[in-house]
């Protein structure tokens, strides 16, 4: 399959590596010049669960790509999604499937402004990736990736993408309710990422304090209220236990929002706690923790 990765930072270059190793024709797309030059000159180096490998893989800026693809995986940060969709309009044909695994809420609506809904596949992933230097990424964990079509007409294509990712070692599964999964994942990011960034603590340090669980429960209650307005029922106790369980697996990890603050980059907070605040407040409820 001819695949483009639109946004080839941490997760994008790692997924590109896995899909290329899986036998697909993969092109990485990004706008970070040093990263592109390194991959063009020296190849892409990926440490996959402790095993490092260097591969040759095409990479360029959106404006230098002059072909259409069967599938495009979007891997920008939430706030760059629209900019990326505008930059890659010329590589998307009427049949191109667009897969979006970004964290955050509201992305399907943005995608539907640029891509026919039957070609949009939404999902979440708990793979963990990082960029150690230009041209050097690491991918950790075992996934999974959960995906589902937005429009029932896209089901067959979604099942094909599940197979493509599964065969490439990405542990993909078909989700029967990706809307729920997206909200559930947003609760994880809206609690531990936001608190880690605000309190300058890694996950292990955060969850040593009993107060973290109390504040997380309050944040999750606000997410559950907004989810309900969006037609999704979240079991607050189950989600809290899920967050605490994930925190134990992550240990002394600093989530991306903490890294963004440390590097003075914008964070994805507007697409997590920000959207929840707006949804609650515009419906006459308050969401003081998310507003903070
Ligand atoms: P990242 O910042 O490492 O990568 C994003 C890349 O997109 C950057 O290299 C940037 O240069 C590029 N980009 C942005 N706008 C562009 C444009 N208009 N044209 C060309 N390139 C552009 O981010 P990441 O960590 O890979 O995360 C991507 C998404 O996946 C986020 O929503 C994140 O929350 C989610 N996610 C990340 C992880 C992880 O472990 N890294 C895990 C699960 C989900």
Short mmCIF file of C-alpha atoms and ligand atoms in Angstrom, two decimals:
data_model
loop_
_atom_site.label_atom_id
_atom_site.label_comp_id
_atom_site.label_asym_id
_atom_site.label_seq_id
_atom_site.Cartn_x
_atom_site.Cartn_y
_atom_site.Cartn_z
CA UNK A 1 0.00 0.00 0.00
CA UNK A 2 1.22 3.51 -0.79
CA UNK A 3 1.21 5.36 2.54
CA UNK A 4 2.09 8.93 3.56
CA UNK A 5 2.79 9.97 7.13
CA UNK A 6 1.68 13.58 7.52
CA UNK A 7 3.60 14.84 10.55
CA UNK A 8 6.63 12.63 11.04
CA UNK A 9 7.72 13.56 14.55
CA UNK A 10 7.86 11.03 17.38
CA UNK A 11 4.84 8.85 16.64
CA UNK A 12 4.75 9.57 12.88
CA UNK A 13 8.31 8.50 12.13
CA UNK A 14 7.93 5.44 14.37
CA UNK A 15 4.70 4.35 12.64
CA UNK A 16 6.36 5.09 9.27
CA UNK A 17 9.24 2.81 10.25
CA UNK A 18 6.91 -0.03 11.29
CA UNK A 19 4.76 0.26 8.13
CA UNK A 20 7.85 0.36 5.89
CA UNK A 21 9.24 -2.74 7.66
CA UNK A 22 5.82 -4.29 7.05
CA UNK A 23 6.47 -4.04 3.30
CA UNK A 24 4.59 -0.85 2.42
CA UNK A 25 5.71 2.05 0.26
CA UNK A 26 5.98 4.79 2.90
CA UNK A 27 6.79 8.51 2.53
CA UNK A 28 7.41 10.68 5.57
CA UNK A 29 6.16 14.28 5.45
CA UNK A 30 7.15 17.06 7.83
CA UNK A 31 8.33 20.66 7.78
CA UNK A 32 11.24 20.41 10.23
CA UNK A 33 14.26 20.96 7.97
CA UNK A 34 17.01 19.47 10.13
CA UNK A 35 14.97 16.31 10.69
CA UNK A 36 14.23 15.97 6.95
CA UNK A 37 17.88 16.56 5.99
CA UNK A 38 19.10 13.96 8.48
CA UNK A 39 16.64 11.32 7.23
CA UNK A 40 17.49 12.12 3.60
CA UNK A 41 21.28 11.97 4.19
CA UNK A 42 21.67 9.33 6.91
CA UNK A 43 18.35 7.45 6.99
CA UNK A 44 15.87 7.13 9.86
CA UNK A 45 17.08 5.51 13.07
CA UNK A 46 14.42 3.93 15.29
CA UNK A 47 14.84 2.22 18.63
CA UNK A 48 11.91 -0.19 18.85
CA UNK A 49 11.59 -1.56 22.39
CA UNK A 50 15.36 -1.48 22.87
CA UNK A 51 16.40 -2.72 19.40
CA UNK A 52 17.89 -0.01 17.17
CA UNK A 53 17.83 -0.02 13.38
CA UNK A 54 18.55 2.46 10.60
CA UNK A 55 16.47 2.39 7.41
CA UNK A 56 16.26 4.38 4.19
CA UNK A 57 12.89 6.05 3.79
CA UNK A 58 11.79 9.00 1.62
CA UNK A 59 11.03 12.21 3.52
CA UNK A 60 10.18 15.74 2.41
CA UNK A 61 8.08 18.85 3.01
CA UNK A 62 4.42 18.76 1.89
CA UNK A 63 5.02 21.17 -1.00
CA UNK A 64 7.73 18.91 -2.46
CA UNK A 65 5.51 15.81 -2.62
CA UNK A 66 3.85 15.42 -5.98
CA UNK A 67 1.91 12.15 -5.79
CA UNK A 68 -1.30 10.74 -4.34
CA UNK A 69 -1.53 8.06 -1.68
CA UNK A 70 -3.82 5.14 -0.81
CA UNK A 71 -3.65 6.08 2.87
CA UNK A 72 -2.46 9.08 4.85
CA UNK A 73 -1.76 8.82 8.59
CA UNK A 74 -1.98 12.20 10.31
CA UNK A 75 0.46 12.61 13.21
CA UNK A 76 0.68 16.32 13.96
CA UNK A 77 -0.15 17.81 17.34
CA UNK A 78 -3.85 18.77 17.62
CA UNK A 79 -3.29 22.48 16.99
CA UNK A 80 -1.46 21.73 13.71
CA UNK A 81 -4.11 19.40 12.24
CA UNK A 82 -5.86 22.06 10.16
CA UNK A 83 -2.57 23.50 8.87
CA UNK A 84 -1.43 20.03 7.84
CA UNK A 85 -4.70 19.21 6.07
CA UNK A 86 -4.35 22.41 4.06
CA UNK A 87 -0.70 21.62 3.26
CA UNK A 88 -1.45 18.08 1.98
CA UNK A 89 -4.70 18.62 0.06
CA UNK A 90 -2.85 17.84 -3.20
CA UNK A 91 -1.77 14.34 -2.08
CA UNK A 92 -5.32 13.25 -1.18
CA UNK A 93 -7.47 11.74 -3.94
CA UNK A 94 -11.18 10.92 -3.72
CA UNK A 95 -10.19 7.38 -2.63
CA UNK A 96 -7.43 8.22 -0.11
CA UNK A 97 -8.16 6.94 3.40
CA UNK A 98 -7.12 9.34 6.14
CA UNK A 99 -6.32 7.87 9.53
CA UNK A 100 -6.21 10.13 12.59
CA UNK A 101 -4.77 8.87 15.88
CA UNK A 102 -4.16 12.22 17.55
CA UNK A 103 -4.91 12.74 21.18
CA UNK A 104 -7.64 15.27 21.89
CA UNK A 105 -11.25 15.91 20.98
CA UNK A 106 -13.07 17.37 17.98
CA UNK A 107 -10.69 16.16 15.24
CA UNK A 108 -13.30 14.24 13.19
CA UNK A 109 -15.18 17.51 12.62
CA UNK A 110 -12.03 19.25 11.39
CA UNK A 111 -11.16 16.32 9.12
CA UNK A 112 -14.63 16.26 7.59
CA UNK A 113 -14.04 19.78 6.23
CA UNK A 114 -11.23 18.38 4.03
CA UNK A 115 -11.92 14.66 3.51
CA UNK A 116 -15.16 12.83 2.52
CA UNK A 117 -16.50 11.22 5.71
CA UNK A 118 -16.47 7.71 4.18
CA UNK A 119 -12.65 8.04 3.92
CA UNK A 120 -12.04 9.15 7.52
CA UNK A 121 -10.82 6.59 10.05
CA UNK A 122 -10.52 7.71 13.67
CA UNK A 123 -8.59 6.02 16.43
CA UNK A 124 -6.45 6.07 19.53
CA UNK A 125 -3.18 4.48 20.46
CA UNK A 126 -1.26 3.82 23.64
CA UNK A 127 2.06 3.23 21.86
CA UNK A 128 4.65 5.65 23.34
CA UNK A 129 7.11 7.40 21.05
CA UNK A 130 9.76 10.09 21.34
CA UNK A 131 12.19 11.94 19.07
CA UNK A 132 15.67 11.81 20.59
CA UNK A 133 17.34 13.95 17.88
CA UNK A 134 16.65 14.84 14.23
CA UNK A 135 16.32 11.53 12.39
CA UNK A 136 16.25 9.48 15.61
CA UNK A 137 13.04 8.17 17.17
CA UNK A 138 12.07 5.56 19.71
CA UNK A 139 8.89 3.52 20.00
CA UNK A 140 7.96 1.73 23.20
CA UNK A 141 5.20 -0.56 24.38
CA UNK A 142 2.93 -2.97 22.60
CA UNK A 143 0.02 -0.75 21.60
CA UNK A 144 -2.74 -1.34 20.81
CA UNK A 145 -4.10 0.95 18.10
CA UNK A 146 -7.90 1.02 18.00
CA UNK A 147 -9.62 2.36 14.89
CA UNK A 148 -13.12 2.74 13.51
CA UNK A 149 -14.72 4.42 10.48
CA UNK A 150 -16.72 7.64 10.88
CA UNK A 151 -19.22 6.66 8.18
CA UNK A 152 -20.57 3.07 7.93
CA UNK A 153 -19.51 3.06 4.26
CA UNK A 154 -15.89 3.15 5.40
CA UNK A 155 -16.01 -0.13 7.35
CA UNK A 156 -14.36 -2.34 4.73
CA UNK A 157 -11.46 0.11 4.32
CA UNK A 158 -11.08 0.30 8.10
CA UNK A 159 -10.81 -3.49 8.37
CA UNK A 160 -8.15 -3.40 5.65
CA UNK A 161 -6.20 -0.76 7.62
CA UNK A 162 -6.47 -2.92 10.77
CA UNK A 163 -4.80 -5.74 8.79
CA UNK A 164 -2.12 -3.44 7.33
CA UNK A 165 -1.16 -2.20 10.82
CA UNK A 166 -1.46 -5.61 12.46
CA UNK A 167 0.78 -7.22 9.84
CA UNK A 168 3.30 -4.42 10.43
CA UNK A 169 3.52 -5.22 14.16
CA UNK A 170 1.42 -2.26 15.29
CA UNK A 171 -1.12 -4.39 17.14
CA UNK A 172 -4.22 -2.78 15.60
CA UNK A 173 -7.75 -3.78 16.54
CA UNK A 174 -11.15 -2.78 15.19
CA UNK A 175 -13.00 -0.62 17.70
CA UNK A 176 -16.74 -1.01 17.99
CA UNK A 177 -17.03 2.44 19.61
CA UNK A 178 -14.11 4.72 18.85
CA UNK A 179 -16.05 7.74 20.07
CA UNK A 180 -16.06 6.23 23.57
CA UNK A 181 -12.39 5.20 23.29
CA UNK A 182 -11.44 8.75 22.28
CA UNK A 183 -13.21 10.24 25.30
CA UNK A 184 -11.65 7.65 27.60
CA UNK A 185 -8.15 8.40 26.26
CA UNK A 186 -8.87 12.15 26.58
CA UNK A 187 -9.54 11.57 30.29
CA UNK A 188 -6.05 10.08 30.66
CA UNK A 189 -4.42 13.05 28.90
CA UNK A 190 -6.67 15.60 30.60
CA UNK A 191 -5.66 14.34 34.04
CA UNK A 192 -2.10 13.04 34.11
CA UNK A 193 -0.65 15.13 31.23
CA UNK A 194 -2.22 18.36 32.43
CA UNK A 195 -1.28 17.78 36.09
CA UNK A 196 2.26 16.70 35.21
CA UNK A 197 2.72 19.85 33.11
CA UNK A 198 1.21 22.20 35.72
CA UNK A 199 2.92 20.67 38.76
CA UNK A 200 6.26 19.89 37.05
CA UNK A 201 6.23 16.29 38.22
CA UNK A 202 6.62 12.96 36.45
CA UNK A 203 3.81 10.39 36.65
CA UNK A 204 5.40 8.41 39.48
CA UNK A 205 5.92 11.56 41.57
CA UNK A 206 2.39 12.77 40.80
CA UNK A 207 0.61 9.61 41.89
CA UNK A 208 2.63 9.36 45.14
CA UNK A 209 0.28 12.05 46.41
CA UNK A 210 -3.22 10.98 47.44
CA UNK A 211 -4.40 14.41 46.26
CA UNK A 212 -3.64 13.48 42.64
CA UNK A 213 -6.36 10.84 42.72
CA UNK A 214 -8.80 13.33 44.27
CA UNK A 215 -8.08 16.03 41.65
CA UNK A 216 -8.16 13.41 38.87
CA UNK A 217 -11.63 12.29 40.02
CA UNK A 218 -12.82 15.89 39.83
CA UNK A 219 -11.36 16.39 36.35
CA UNK A 220 -12.87 13.08 35.20
CA UNK A 221 -16.29 14.18 36.51
CA UNK A 222 -16.04 17.27 34.28
CA UNK A 223 -15.00 15.15 31.27
CA UNK A 224 -17.92 12.79 31.97
CA UNK A 225 -20.33 15.73 31.96
CA UNK A 226 -19.02 16.99 28.60
CA UNK A 227 -18.98 13.44 27.18
CA UNK A 228 -22.63 13.04 28.14
CA UNK A 229 -23.44 16.23 26.22
CA UNK A 230 -21.66 14.53 23.28
CA UNK A 231 -23.76 11.36 23.68
CA UNK A 232 -21.09 9.26 25.42
CA UNK A 233 -21.56 7.67 28.86
CA UNK A 234 -18.36 7.44 30.93
CA UNK A 235 -18.24 5.38 34.13
CA UNK A 236 -16.24 7.75 36.35
CA UNK A 237 -15.03 5.05 38.74
CA UNK A 238 -13.89 2.79 35.91
CA UNK A 239 -12.06 5.68 34.21
CA UNK A 240 -10.36 6.72 37.46
CA UNK A 241 -9.13 3.16 38.00
CA UNK A 242 -7.97 3.08 34.34
CA UNK A 243 -5.96 6.30 34.83
CA UNK A 244 -4.38 5.03 38.07
CA UNK A 245 -3.57 1.71 36.38
CA UNK A 246 -1.88 3.46 33.43
CA UNK A 247 0.06 5.70 35.84
CA UNK A 248 1.60 2.59 37.43
CA UNK A 249 2.80 1.35 34.04
CA UNK A 250 4.30 4.73 33.06
CA UNK A 251 6.51 5.22 36.14
CA UNK A 252 8.97 8.12 36.01
CA UNK A 253 7.74 9.26 32.56
CA UNK A 254 7.17 12.93 31.68
CA UNK A 255 4.16 13.12 29.30
CA UNK A 256 4.32 15.18 26.10
CA UNK A 257 2.49 18.14 27.63
CA UNK A 258 5.22 18.44 30.26
CA UNK A 259 7.88 18.21 27.56
CA UNK A 260 6.08 20.90 25.53
CA UNK A 261 6.01 23.29 28.50
CA UNK A 262 9.68 22.55 29.25
CA UNK A 263 10.57 23.35 25.62
CA UNK A 264 8.29 26.44 25.54
CA UNK A 265 6.06 24.92 22.83
CA UNK A 266 2.26 25.16 22.70
CA UNK A 267 0.50 22.19 24.32
CA UNK A 268 -2.64 20.27 23.27
CA UNK A 269 -4.56 21.48 26.35
CA UNK A 270 -7.15 23.43 24.29
CA UNK A 271 -8.19 20.15 22.62
CA UNK A 272 -8.60 18.35 25.96
CA UNK A 273 -9.52 20.32 29.10
CA UNK A 274 -10.20 23.39 26.93
CA UNK A 275 -12.93 21.72 24.86
CA UNK A 276 -14.46 20.21 28.02
CA UNK A 277 -14.58 23.66 29.66
CA UNK A 278 -16.25 25.19 26.58
CA UNK A 279 -18.78 22.36 26.29
CA UNK A 280 -19.73 22.51 29.98
CA UNK A 281 -19.88 26.29 30.24
CA UNK A 282 -21.84 26.81 27.01
CA UNK A 283 -24.45 24.41 28.41
CA UNK A 284 -24.77 26.19 31.76
CA UNK A 285 -22.43 23.95 33.82
CA UNK A 286 -19.11 24.84 35.39
CA UNK A 287 -15.84 22.94 34.96
CA UNK A 288 -13.47 24.71 37.36
CA UNK A 289 -10.68 22.13 37.26
CA UNK A 290 -10.55 22.02 33.46
CA UNK A 291 -10.81 25.80 33.30
CA UNK A 292 -7.75 26.03 35.57
P1 LIG B 1 5.52 15.50 17.51
O1 LIG B 1 5.50 16.94 17.89
O2 LIG B 1 6.73 14.68 17.84
O3 LIG B 1 5.32 15.38 15.93
C1 LIG B 1 4.48 16.23 15.17
C2 LIG B 1 5.20 16.56 13.87
O4 LIG B 1 4.31 17.22 13.01
C3 LIG B 1 6.41 17.47 14.07
O5 LIG B 1 7.58 16.83 13.58
C4 LIG B 1 6.06 18.73 13.27
O6 LIG B 1 7.20 19.29 12.63
C5 LIG B 1 5.07 18.17 12.26
N1 LIG B 1 4.14 19.17 11.69
C6 LIG B 1 3.22 19.90 12.34
N2 LIG B 1 2.54 20.70 11.46
C7 LIG B 1 3.05 20.47 10.23
C8 LIG B 1 2.78 20.98 8.91
N3 LIG B 1 1.81 21.88 8.68
N4 LIG B 1 3.51 20.52 7.87
C9 LIG B 1 4.47 19.59 8.06
N5 LIG B 1 4.79 19.06 9.29
C10 LIG B 1 4.08 19.49 10.37
O7 LIG B 1 4.20 14.84 18.11
P2 LIG B 1 3.94 13.31 18.52
O8 LIG B 1 4.46 13.07 19.88
O9 LIG B 1 4.37 12.41 17.43
O10 LIG B 1 2.36 13.31 18.65
C11 LIG B 1 1.48 13.36 17.53
C12 LIG B 1 0.05 13.13 18.01
O11 LIG B 1 -0.04 11.81 18.57
C13 LIG B 1 -0.38 14.07 19.15
O12 LIG B 1 -1.75 14.32 19.08
C14 LIG B 1 -0.09 13.26 20.40
O13 LIG B 1 -0.84 13.67 21.53
C15 LIG B 1 -0.48 11.87 19.91
N6 LIG B 1 0.15 10.78 20.64
C16 LIG B 1 1.48 10.79 20.89
C17 LIG B 1 2.06 9.73 21.57
C18 LIG B 1 3.55 9.69 21.84
O14 LIG B 1 3.97 8.82 22.58
N7 LIG B 1 4.36 10.56 21.24
C19 LIG B 1 1.26 8.65 22.00
C20 LIG B 1 -0.11 8.66 21.72
C21 LIG B 1 -0.66 9.73 21.03
#
